[in-house]
Each structure stands twice: as structure tokens, then as C-alpha cells.
XYZ file of C-alpha atoms in Angstrom:
346
model
C 0.000 0.000 0.000
C 2.874 2.375 0.739
C 6.648 2.345 0.997
C 6.541 3.908 4.467
C 4.134 1.422 6.045
C 6.802 0.209 8.486
C 7.503 3.779 9.568
C 3.793 4.462 10.117
C 3.342 1.296 12.213
C 6.396 2.136 14.316
C 4.982 5.626 14.903
C 1.625 4.151 15.940
C 3.306 1.787 18.429
C 5.226 4.724 19.938
C 2.038 6.776 20.254
C 0.181 3.971 22.077
C 3.156 3.320 24.363
C 3.216 7.018 25.282
C -0.553 7.093 25.820
C -0.390 4.139 28.244
C 2.524 5.718 30.070
C 0.637 9.009 30.421
C -2.466 7.200 31.698
C -0.527 5.272 34.344
C 1.431 8.385 35.326
C -1.818 10.284 35.815
C -3.149 7.477 38.015
C 0.012 7.497 40.171
C -0.265 11.250 40.642
C -3.859 10.907 41.846
C -2.898 8.146 44.280
C 0.006 10.202 45.695
C -2.323 13.184 46.061
C -4.836 11.116 48.067
C -2.057 9.443 50.094
C -1.047 12.865 51.364
C -4.643 13.902 52.035
C -5.964 10.825 53.898
C -4.175 8.335 56.170
C -7.183 5.991 55.914
C -6.864 6.014 52.121
C -3.116 5.330 52.383
C -3.706 2.386 54.734
C -6.290 0.813 52.410
C -3.943 1.210 49.398
C -1.098 -0.458 51.306
C -3.397 -3.359 52.190
C -4.500 -3.640 48.538
C -0.846 -3.893 47.436
C -0.151 -6.584 50.026
C -3.284 -8.565 49.081
C -2.314 -8.266 45.425
C 1.167 -9.657 46.095
C -0.231 -12.579 48.099
C -2.806 -13.279 45.397
C -0.041 -13.338 42.766
C 2.010 -15.744 44.888
C -1.010 -18.029 45.387
C -1.662 -17.991 41.637
C 1.932 -18.976 40.884
C 1.685 -21.808 43.427
C -1.747 -22.779 41.963
C -3.135 -22.849 45.505
C -6.891 -22.643 44.887
C -7.745 -22.131 48.547
C -5.308 -19.210 48.897
C -6.435 -17.749 45.542
C -10.062 -17.721 46.695
C -9.082 -16.237 50.071
C -6.986 -13.346 48.751
C -9.306 -12.667 45.825
C -12.083 -12.029 48.318
C -9.845 -9.842 50.485
C -8.635 -7.899 47.424
C -12.176 -7.261 46.131
C -13.367 -6.189 49.591
C -10.500 -3.682 49.915
C -11.190 -2.262 46.460
C -14.843 -1.778 47.431
C -13.803 -0.008 50.659
C -11.454 2.275 48.727
C -14.192 3.168 46.238
C -16.604 3.956 49.084
C -13.968 6.147 50.726
C -13.325 7.999 47.468
C -17.012 8.884 47.206
C -17.061 10.032 50.853
C -14.076 12.264 50.068
C -16.009 13.859 47.206
C -14.360 12.036 44.286
C -16.119 9.998 41.565
C -16.007 6.221 41.981
C -13.796 5.845 38.866
C -11.364 8.604 39.885
C -8.408 6.212 40.024
C -9.102 4.618 36.650
C -6.293 5.430 34.167
C -7.221 8.324 31.843
C -7.001 6.354 28.617
C -7.470 8.223 25.345
C -9.537 5.239 24.171
C -11.552 3.495 26.867
C -12.447 0.633 24.500
C -8.925 -0.717 23.989
C -7.288 0.985 27.002
C -4.725 2.505 24.625
C -3.418 -0.825 23.352
C -4.896 -0.432 19.848
C -6.571 -3.836 20.037
C -9.780 -5.251 21.474
C -10.421 -8.824 22.640
C -13.623 -10.276 21.194
C -15.244 -13.625 21.939
C -13.287 -15.545 19.312
C -10.442 -13.261 18.250
C -8.355 -10.169 18.832
C -9.299 -7.299 16.533
C -7.878 -3.895 15.632
C -9.557 -1.099 17.598
C -11.238 1.637 15.560
C -9.008 4.230 17.206
C -5.898 2.498 15.807
C -7.419 2.331 12.313
C -8.293 6.031 12.545
C -4.738 6.859 13.610
C -3.346 4.791 10.727
C -5.505 6.700 8.225
C -4.442 10.068 9.646
C -0.735 9.199 9.554
C -1.076 7.784 6.046
C -2.551 11.067 4.850
C 0.119 13.112 6.621
C 2.898 11.096 4.951
C 1.310 10.895 1.504
C 1.726 13.312 -1.403
C -2.006 14.010 -1.384
C -1.660 16.980 0.962
C 0.579 18.805 -1.514
C -1.420 17.748 -4.565
C -4.646 19.196 -3.175
C -3.101 22.677 -3.021
C -3.430 22.824 -6.819
C -6.124 20.211 -7.472
C -9.280 21.734 -6.031
C -12.432 23.444 -7.251
C -10.823 26.893 -7.112
C -8.387 25.770 -9.839
C -11.010 24.096 -12.041
C -11.087 25.738 -15.506
C -13.990 24.749 -17.748
C -12.592 26.794 -20.654
C -10.564 23.750 -21.684
C -13.779 21.913 -22.565
C -15.263 22.527 -25.997
C -18.717 24.098 -26.281
C -19.231 22.418 -29.638
C -21.906 19.713 -29.454
C -20.572 16.171 -29.768
C -22.873 14.463 -32.284
C -22.486 11.053 -30.673
C -23.101 12.263 -27.118
C -25.791 14.840 -27.943
C -24.189 17.661 -25.926
C -20.886 19.508 -25.710
C -17.971 18.439 -23.463
C -18.418 21.788 -21.673
C -22.112 21.217 -20.935
C -21.371 17.639 -19.904
C -18.705 18.809 -17.458
C -21.086 21.381 -15.959
C -23.622 18.607 -15.329
C -20.966 16.344 -13.822
C -19.849 19.086 -11.433
C -23.474 19.514 -10.352
C -23.608 15.785 -9.551
C -20.313 16.024 -7.669
C -21.553 18.915 -5.534
C -24.783 17.036 -4.863
C -22.678 14.056 -3.765
C -20.720 16.290 -1.376
C -23.865 17.922 0.027
C -25.371 14.497 0.763
C -22.099 12.884 1.829
C -23.404 11.775 5.222
C -26.624 10.271 3.902
C -26.388 6.453 3.999
C -28.210 5.765 0.725
C -26.273 8.335 -1.303
C -24.736 6.658 -4.369
C -20.973 6.655 -4.885
C -19.354 8.149 -7.996
C -17.545 6.411 -10.863
C -15.879 8.638 -13.461
C -15.106 6.931 -16.768
C -13.718 8.002 -20.122
C -10.399 8.464 -21.982
C -7.269 9.880 -20.326
C -6.686 13.583 -19.882
C -10.265 14.693 -19.277
C -10.052 15.519 -15.569
C -11.263 12.341 -13.854
C -8.414 12.265 -11.325
C -8.609 16.045 -10.923
C -12.286 15.760 -9.962
C -11.436 12.970 -7.503
C -8.839 15.278 -5.939
C -11.399 18.094 -5.715
C -13.769 15.762 -3.875
C -10.973 14.661 -1.525
C -10.174 18.297 -0.668
C -13.805 19.102 0.146
C -14.221 15.980 2.304
C -10.990 16.616 4.222
C -12.069 20.223 4.832
C -15.183 18.783 6.518
C -12.926 17.016 8.995
C -13.346 13.562 7.495
C -10.750 10.986 6.457
C -9.651 10.142 2.908
C -7.496 7.426 1.355
C -6.448 7.909 -2.274
C -4.928 4.850 -4.005
C -4.138 3.960 -7.585
C -5.652 0.621 -8.595
C -2.317 -1.224 -8.467
C -1.684 -0.205 -4.838
C -5.323 -0.866 -3.972
C -5.262 -4.424 -5.284
C -1.955 -5.110 -3.536
C -3.834 -4.625 -0.252
C -6.640 -6.911 -1.469
C -4.112 -9.575 -2.518
C -2.567 -9.506 0.953
C -6.010 -9.844 2.534
C -6.908 -12.736 0.197
C -3.655 -14.511 1.085
C -4.427 -14.287 4.808
C -7.972 -15.528 4.269
C -6.674 -18.446 2.216
C -4.354 -19.470 5.051
C -7.195 -18.964 7.551
C -4.903 -16.468 9.199
C -6.167 -13.186 10.568
C -3.418 -10.657 11.250
C -4.603 -8.489 14.136
C -2.318 -5.685 12.924
C -3.918 -5.644 9.470
C -4.328 -1.848 9.468
C -4.148 -1.565 5.677
C -7.288 -3.518 4.814
C -9.065 -2.301 7.944
C -8.425 1.279 6.878
C -10.075 0.585 3.502
C -13.197 -0.546 5.373
C -13.300 2.325 7.841
C -12.108 5.452 5.977
C -14.847 8.010 5.291
C -13.896 8.364 1.619
C -11.964 5.778 -0.378
C -10.761 6.878 -3.826
C -9.562 4.221 -6.284
C -7.828 5.828 -9.246
C -7.471 4.214 -12.684
C -9.474 1.057 -11.959
C -8.567 -1.711 -14.390
C -4.896 -0.773 -14.561
C -4.089 -3.486 -11.993
C -4.201 -6.093 -14.778
C -5.298 -9.707 -15.034
C -3.039 -10.918 -12.219
C -5.468 -9.421 -9.692
C -8.506 -11.413 -10.826
C -8.167 -13.951 -8.016
C -9.014 -11.310 -5.380
C -12.054 -9.851 -7.137
C -14.176 -11.546 -4.475
C -12.432 -9.481 -1.775
C -13.094 -6.368 -3.878
C -16.793 -7.226 -4.071
C -16.935 -7.860 -0.325
C -15.276 -4.508 0.395
C -17.735 -2.663 -1.864
C -20.615 -4.349 -0.032
C -19.314 -3.508 3.419
C -18.562 0.113 2.603
C -21.921 0.772 0.958
C -23.941 -0.942 3.674
C -22.086 0.998 6.371
C -22.648 4.304 4.574
C -18.972 4.834 3.707
C -18.369 6.645 0.420
C -16.211 5.530 -2.505
C -15.087 7.307 -5.674
C -13.603 5.424 -8.637
C -11.954 6.637 -11.823
C -11.251 4.455 -14.865
C -10.070 4.901 -18.442
C -12.264 1.973 -19.489
C -15.596 2.332 -21.203
C -18.538 0.536 -19.609
C -18.197 -2.246 -22.200
C -14.504 -2.439 -21.362
C -15.182 -2.805 -17.647
C -17.456 -5.757 -18.385
C -14.527 -7.577 -20.008
C -12.336 -7.019 -16.929
C -14.705 -7.678 -14.032
C -17.252 -10.359 -13.272
C -20.972 -9.776 -13.592
C -21.169 -9.798 -9.796
C -18.748 -6.876 -9.430
C -20.371 -5.015 -12.318
C -23.716 -5.569 -10.608
C -22.357 -4.015 -7.411
C -20.898 -1.062 -9.318
C -24.203 -0.427 -11.071
C -26.100 -0.689 -7.778
C -23.748 1.363 -5.621
C -22.357 3.951 -8.073
C -23.527 6.764 -10.288
C -21.649 6.463 -13.592
C -20.388 9.797 -14.966
C -18.950 9.800 -18.494
C -16.286 12.322 -19.468
C -15.546 12.932 -23.150
C -13.835 15.479 -25.392
C -10.282 16.416 -26.274
C -7.400 15.647 -23.908
C -7.051 18.717 -21.667
C -3.313 18.198 -21.416
C -3.016 18.349 -25.199
C -5.067 21.561 -25.271
C -2.854 23.128 -22.597
C 0.279 22.137 -24.520
C -1.130 23.716 -27.698
C -1.972 26.947 -25.888
C 1.482 27.139 -24.305
C 3.112 26.560 -27.693
C 0.942 29.267 -29.292
C 1.844 31.662 -26.458
C 5.578 31.040 -26.870
C 5.331 31.437 -30.651
C 3.429 34.689 -30.201
C 6.026 36.041 -27.753
C 8.865 35.181 -30.127
C 7.264 36.867 -33.149
């Protein structure tokens, strides 16, 4: 998915280690504060420590009678301490560590009935760090709606399409803005831009990314090759019946607010074996209300030759297809620059 994945994971581990340290440090400060304020509190805490040590020793010796005895003493002392805290005017959970995430207690993982899973807070952190270390931040400075120039699109009606590239682009932008306005609505369709190269499909995807990020939401932008590399890795783990609890990459594709897949179809035939994972991801994202934007140079007929009828069915159900046509904008820009230079020289 990215060359700096190892660096991102190392950063995440450091962040969680620091969070746990801060939480425990905060707890120790509170205990020391109450030690100095109340001798009764100090005595109970000393007894709790002693009971805890004896319980640990009994557990190591596998002495069931001693384990039961000191477990009862330990629980009773904890109850007394909680009661005393309330009498002193503190909340009952005052000595609980101040974890940033209460769900995983700042470990990044949660224990479920049958497995250990990545906590949502860790996935969120992964997405944020991925964005910070990607080139997307710089790209969006120039690729946004303020830089969109419709003058590159011809106003001459295309006989085959029945309208001009200019008019078509105006309509597409209306659909894009409608998509952004209804971004949080669960049944809002995703967008799929298709058509030849050089017509602004990726530019529009960047514009959408900028607007979504400005709303405080998360975005992952991947070319199709990188995207399918993540799916291949997921498929390999599923095939081995192996679930990697640190599988942030695939988890981030499920959880990110906006997933953008650029140049779909460019991943080639060697990715066909994980099309089922692709279909599953599309299902999960749509059903959970997460939004996806896709760009492709393929025509609709071309997509049918690349993907199964099941995937095409999902695309047709979950996406609004927007067709871009006209002359390559990059070619037009090159012509205009050449004309300008020629004019300046004459």
C-alpha cells in the first residue's frame, strides 16, 4: 500500500506506548495526592498492594484455597477504597487510568469472543498518519475546485453524445456537488468517473478529496495497483485462515470516510483472483454508509470484459456512472502554451 508502512506502524506503536505511560502516570499522581490527604486512604492502598502480592504468589503456586481467600480480600478492599473515594467527594472511577480510548485501554486492540481485533481508534490513527505522509496533501493545493477551468472543454456539441464536453462537465460538477452535500446520507450513491485519459477524472477525484478533508473527514487515495496489492494480501491471509490483528491496511479501507480508487482496471489480469475481496469490500462500505469514488479509463463495455458480472452488478447498484468525453485537456494546454511562446517570439 505504501513504501513507508513500516515507519507508520512504528509511529503508531510509539504513540500507544506514550498514551499508556501518560495514563498510568496520571493514576500514580492521583494516588500520591490522596495518600497525602488521607491516612485511611493510604492504609487501604497499602493493604490492597499486600493482598495483590499474596494473590499473585497463590496464583503462581496454583493454591486454589489461597487464591479464593486473597481474591475475596482484594475485592473487599477495592470496594472499601471506592466507598472512601465517594465520601471524600471524588467519583467512583477517579483512580481509573485516563485512557485516550476506553475501549482498547490505549493498546490499539480489542479482545472479542473468538479473536483479537484492531480497535477503531488504531485504524483512525493509521488513516491520519497515512494522509500526513502521503503526497495528497501537496497535490490538493493545486487540485481543487478553485483551480477548475472549464474553458478547456469545448462548447461544440458532440454528435455522438448529444451535448458539448463543456455542458457535460457542468452537469458532472453539479452531480459532484450534490454528492458532497449528501455525503453523510447512507443511501447516497458513490461516484464512478469513466472516459479516456486527460479529461479531468483524477482532478475531480482530488477536488472531492479536498472538500471531504475540509469537513474534517478521512480520505485514502490509491491507484488501482496499490489498492489491489492490499486486497491480494487480505486474500492470502484468508486463504491461510490467518487473521493478522495488525492488518491496518485492509481495515483502513473498510473504515475510511472516503476511499478513492484511481485508474481502476490498470491493476491487470493478475489481480482477478481477489475480485471476491473487492466485491466484499464494496458491499461492506456501501452498507455501512462509507463513500467511494472510482476513476477508470475503461468504457462501460470495457469494464465488463475485466470484471465479473457480480462486481459489475455491485458497481451499477452502488455507483452513479459519470462519463467524461472530449479532447485531452493536457493536449489543449500544450497547444496553448506553444501558441503563447510562438506569439512572444514573433
